[in-house]
PDB file of C-alpha atoms in Angstrom:
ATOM      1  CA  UNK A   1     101.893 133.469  71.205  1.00 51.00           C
ATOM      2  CA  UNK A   2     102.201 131.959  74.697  1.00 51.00           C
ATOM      3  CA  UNK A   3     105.725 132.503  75.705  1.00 51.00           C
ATOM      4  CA  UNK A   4     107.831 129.050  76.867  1.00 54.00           C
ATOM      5  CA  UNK A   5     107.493 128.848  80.544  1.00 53.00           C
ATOM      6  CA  UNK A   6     103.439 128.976  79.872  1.00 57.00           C
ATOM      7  CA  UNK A   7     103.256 125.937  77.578  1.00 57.00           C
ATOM      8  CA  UNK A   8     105.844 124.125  80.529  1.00 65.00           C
ATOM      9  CA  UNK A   9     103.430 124.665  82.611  1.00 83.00           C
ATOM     10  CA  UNK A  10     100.534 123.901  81.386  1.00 93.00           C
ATOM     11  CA  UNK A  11      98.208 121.261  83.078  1.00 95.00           C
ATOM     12  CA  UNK A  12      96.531 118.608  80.664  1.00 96.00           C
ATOM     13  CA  UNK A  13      93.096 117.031  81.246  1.00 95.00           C
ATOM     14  CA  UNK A  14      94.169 114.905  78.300  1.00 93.00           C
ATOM     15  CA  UNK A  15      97.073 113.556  76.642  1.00 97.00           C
ATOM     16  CA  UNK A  16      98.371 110.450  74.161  1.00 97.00           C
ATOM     17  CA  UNK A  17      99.989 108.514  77.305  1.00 97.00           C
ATOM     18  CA  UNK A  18      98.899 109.003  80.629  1.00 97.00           C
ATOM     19  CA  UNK A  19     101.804 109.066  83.493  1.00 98.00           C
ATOM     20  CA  UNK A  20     102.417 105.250  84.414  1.00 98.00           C
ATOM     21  CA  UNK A  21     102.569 104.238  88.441  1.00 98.00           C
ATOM     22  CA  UNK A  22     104.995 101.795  89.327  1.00 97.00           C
ATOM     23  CA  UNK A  23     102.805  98.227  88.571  1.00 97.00           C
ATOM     24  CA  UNK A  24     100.169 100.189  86.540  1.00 96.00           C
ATOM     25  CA  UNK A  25      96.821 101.123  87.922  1.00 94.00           C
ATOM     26  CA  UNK A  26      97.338  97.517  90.168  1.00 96.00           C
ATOM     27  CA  UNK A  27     100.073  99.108  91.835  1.00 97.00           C
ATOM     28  CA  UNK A  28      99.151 102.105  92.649  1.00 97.00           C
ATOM     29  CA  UNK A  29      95.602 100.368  94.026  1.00 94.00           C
ATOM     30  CA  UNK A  30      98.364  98.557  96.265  1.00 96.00           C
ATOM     31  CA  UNK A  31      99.893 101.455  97.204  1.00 97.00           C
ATOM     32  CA  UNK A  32      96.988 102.880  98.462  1.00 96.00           C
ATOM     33  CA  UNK A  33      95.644  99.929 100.389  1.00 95.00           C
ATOM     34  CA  UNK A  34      98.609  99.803 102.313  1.00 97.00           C
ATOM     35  CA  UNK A  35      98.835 103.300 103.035  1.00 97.00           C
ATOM     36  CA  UNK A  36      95.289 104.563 103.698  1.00 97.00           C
ATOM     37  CA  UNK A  37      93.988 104.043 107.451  1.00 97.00           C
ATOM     38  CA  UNK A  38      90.263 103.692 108.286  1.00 97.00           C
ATOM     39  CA  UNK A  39      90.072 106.890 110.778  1.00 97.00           C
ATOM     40  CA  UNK A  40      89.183 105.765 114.285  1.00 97.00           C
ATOM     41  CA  UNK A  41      86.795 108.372 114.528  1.00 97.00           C
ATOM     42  CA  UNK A  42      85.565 107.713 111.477  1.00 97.00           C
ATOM     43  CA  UNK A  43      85.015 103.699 112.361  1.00 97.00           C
ATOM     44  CA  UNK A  44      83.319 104.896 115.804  1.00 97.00           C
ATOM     45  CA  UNK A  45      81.199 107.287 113.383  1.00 97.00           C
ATOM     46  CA  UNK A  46      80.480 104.841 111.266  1.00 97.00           C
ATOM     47  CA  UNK A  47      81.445 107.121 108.572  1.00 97.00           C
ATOM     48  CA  UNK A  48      81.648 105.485 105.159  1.00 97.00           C
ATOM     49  CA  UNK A  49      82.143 106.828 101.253  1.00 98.00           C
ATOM     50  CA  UNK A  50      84.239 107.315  98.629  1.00 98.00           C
ATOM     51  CA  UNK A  51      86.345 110.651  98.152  1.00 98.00           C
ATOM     52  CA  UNK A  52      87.198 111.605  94.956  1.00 98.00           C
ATOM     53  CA  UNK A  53      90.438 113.361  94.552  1.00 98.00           C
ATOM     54  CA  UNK A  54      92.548 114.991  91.342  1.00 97.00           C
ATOM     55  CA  UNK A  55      95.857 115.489  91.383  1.00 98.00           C
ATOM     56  CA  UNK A  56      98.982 116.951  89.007  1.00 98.00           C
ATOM     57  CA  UNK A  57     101.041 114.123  87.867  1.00 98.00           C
ATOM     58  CA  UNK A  58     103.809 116.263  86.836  1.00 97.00           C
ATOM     59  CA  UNK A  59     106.555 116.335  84.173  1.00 96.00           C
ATOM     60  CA  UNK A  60     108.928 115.082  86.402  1.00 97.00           C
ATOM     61  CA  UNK A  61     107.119 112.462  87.264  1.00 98.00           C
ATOM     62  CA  UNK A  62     105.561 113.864  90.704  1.00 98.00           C
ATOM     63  CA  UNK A  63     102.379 113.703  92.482  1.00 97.00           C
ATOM     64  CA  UNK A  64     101.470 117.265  93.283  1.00 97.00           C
ATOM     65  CA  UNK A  65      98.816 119.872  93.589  1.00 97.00           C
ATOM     66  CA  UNK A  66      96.435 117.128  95.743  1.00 97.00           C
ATOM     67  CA  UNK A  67      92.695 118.095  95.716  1.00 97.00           C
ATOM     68  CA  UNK A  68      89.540 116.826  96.462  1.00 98.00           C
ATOM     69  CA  UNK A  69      87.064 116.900  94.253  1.00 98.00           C
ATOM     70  CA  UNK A  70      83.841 114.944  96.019  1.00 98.00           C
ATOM     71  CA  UNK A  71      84.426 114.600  99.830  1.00 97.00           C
ATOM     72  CA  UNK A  72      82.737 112.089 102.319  1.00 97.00           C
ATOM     73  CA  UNK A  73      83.641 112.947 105.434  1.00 97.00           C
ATOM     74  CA  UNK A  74      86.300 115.574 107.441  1.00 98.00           C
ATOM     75  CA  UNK A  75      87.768 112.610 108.774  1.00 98.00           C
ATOM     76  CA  UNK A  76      87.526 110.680 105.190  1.00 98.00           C
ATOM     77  CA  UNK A  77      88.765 113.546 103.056  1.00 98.00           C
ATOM     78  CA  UNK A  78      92.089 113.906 105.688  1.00 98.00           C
ATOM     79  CA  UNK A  79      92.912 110.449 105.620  1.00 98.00           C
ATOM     80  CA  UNK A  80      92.456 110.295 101.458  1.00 98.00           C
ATOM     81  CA  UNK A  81      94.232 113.381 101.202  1.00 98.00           C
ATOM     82  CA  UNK A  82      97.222 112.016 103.277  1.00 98.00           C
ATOM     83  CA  UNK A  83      97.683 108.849 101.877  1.00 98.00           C
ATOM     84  CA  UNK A  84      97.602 110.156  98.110  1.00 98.00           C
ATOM     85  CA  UNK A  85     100.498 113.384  98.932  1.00 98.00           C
ATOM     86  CA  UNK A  86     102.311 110.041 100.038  1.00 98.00           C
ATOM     87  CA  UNK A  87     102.504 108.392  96.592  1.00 98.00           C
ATOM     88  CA  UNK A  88     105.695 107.994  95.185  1.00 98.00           C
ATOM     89  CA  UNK A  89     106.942 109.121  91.688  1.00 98.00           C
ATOM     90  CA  UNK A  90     105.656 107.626  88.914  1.00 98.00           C
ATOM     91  CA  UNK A  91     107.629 105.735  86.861  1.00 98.00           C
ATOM     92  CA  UNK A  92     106.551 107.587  83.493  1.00 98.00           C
ATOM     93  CA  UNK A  93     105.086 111.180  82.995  1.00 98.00           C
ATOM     94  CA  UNK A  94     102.404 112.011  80.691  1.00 98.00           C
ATOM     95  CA  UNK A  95     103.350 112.946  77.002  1.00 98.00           C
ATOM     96  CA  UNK A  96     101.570 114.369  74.415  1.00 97.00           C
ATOM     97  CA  UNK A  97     103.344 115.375  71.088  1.00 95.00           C
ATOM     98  CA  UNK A  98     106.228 113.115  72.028  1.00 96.00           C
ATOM     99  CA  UNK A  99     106.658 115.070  74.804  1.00 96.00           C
ATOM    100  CA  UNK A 100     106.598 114.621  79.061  1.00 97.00           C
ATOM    101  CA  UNK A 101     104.244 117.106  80.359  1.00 97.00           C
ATOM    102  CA  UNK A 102     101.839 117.646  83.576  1.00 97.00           C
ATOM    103  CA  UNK A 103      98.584 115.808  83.434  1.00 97.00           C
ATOM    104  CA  UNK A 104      95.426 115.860  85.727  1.00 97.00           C
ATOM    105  CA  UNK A 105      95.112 112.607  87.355  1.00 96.00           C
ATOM    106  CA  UNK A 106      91.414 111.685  89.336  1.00 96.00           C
ATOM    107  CA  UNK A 107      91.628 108.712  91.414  1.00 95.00           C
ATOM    108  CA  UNK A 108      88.786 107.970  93.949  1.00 96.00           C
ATOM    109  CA  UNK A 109      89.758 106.170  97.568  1.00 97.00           C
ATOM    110  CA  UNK A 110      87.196 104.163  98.831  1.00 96.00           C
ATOM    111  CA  UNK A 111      86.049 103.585 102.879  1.00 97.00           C
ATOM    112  CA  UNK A 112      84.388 100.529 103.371  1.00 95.00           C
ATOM    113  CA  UNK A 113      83.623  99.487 106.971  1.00 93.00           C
ATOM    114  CA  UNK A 114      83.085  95.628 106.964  1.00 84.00           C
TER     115      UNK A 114
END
């Protein structure tokens, strides 16, 4: 049998509820909109993409563990990576069982030059 601190710290791919941002999915699409900067070098580069990135939305409610999971660019992946370690606590964890617990969370930033 797993002993307690194992099954607290175990990551979920899937759970009943996934961890709620502040404004739903909306919000945190604000959040990130405001936050993320096109790179200057990237602009001059003409760099464009998406980066995909998964992070730990933990029990308490905290955005940790950041990783990127499909890059674009050096300059892209920084700037993604920055502005998601900058997301605030959600306002509810994952649960499963009736429980909070730490879920897996993918969320994809987009650069678009216009």
């Amino acid at each position: 049998l797993p002993d307690k601190a194992d099954i607290q710290d175990t990551i979920y791919d899937s759970v009943d509820e996934m961890p709620i941002f502040k404004g739903g999915d909306y919000g945190l699409r604000v959040f990130l909109a405001e936050n993320v900067k096109y790179p200057p070098e990237a602009k001059k580069n003409k760099e464009q993409g998406t980066v995909y990135l998964k992070f730990v939305v933990s029990k308490d409610k905290k955005v940790e563990q950041v990783e990127i999971m499909k890059g674009a660019s050096e300059n892209l992946n920084n700037e993604a990576l920055r502005a998601v370690k900058l997301i605030p606590d959600f306002e509810k964890p994952g649960f499963k069982d009736g429980k909070p617990v730490n879920v897996y969370y993918s969320l994809p930033v987009t650069f678009k030059l216009q």
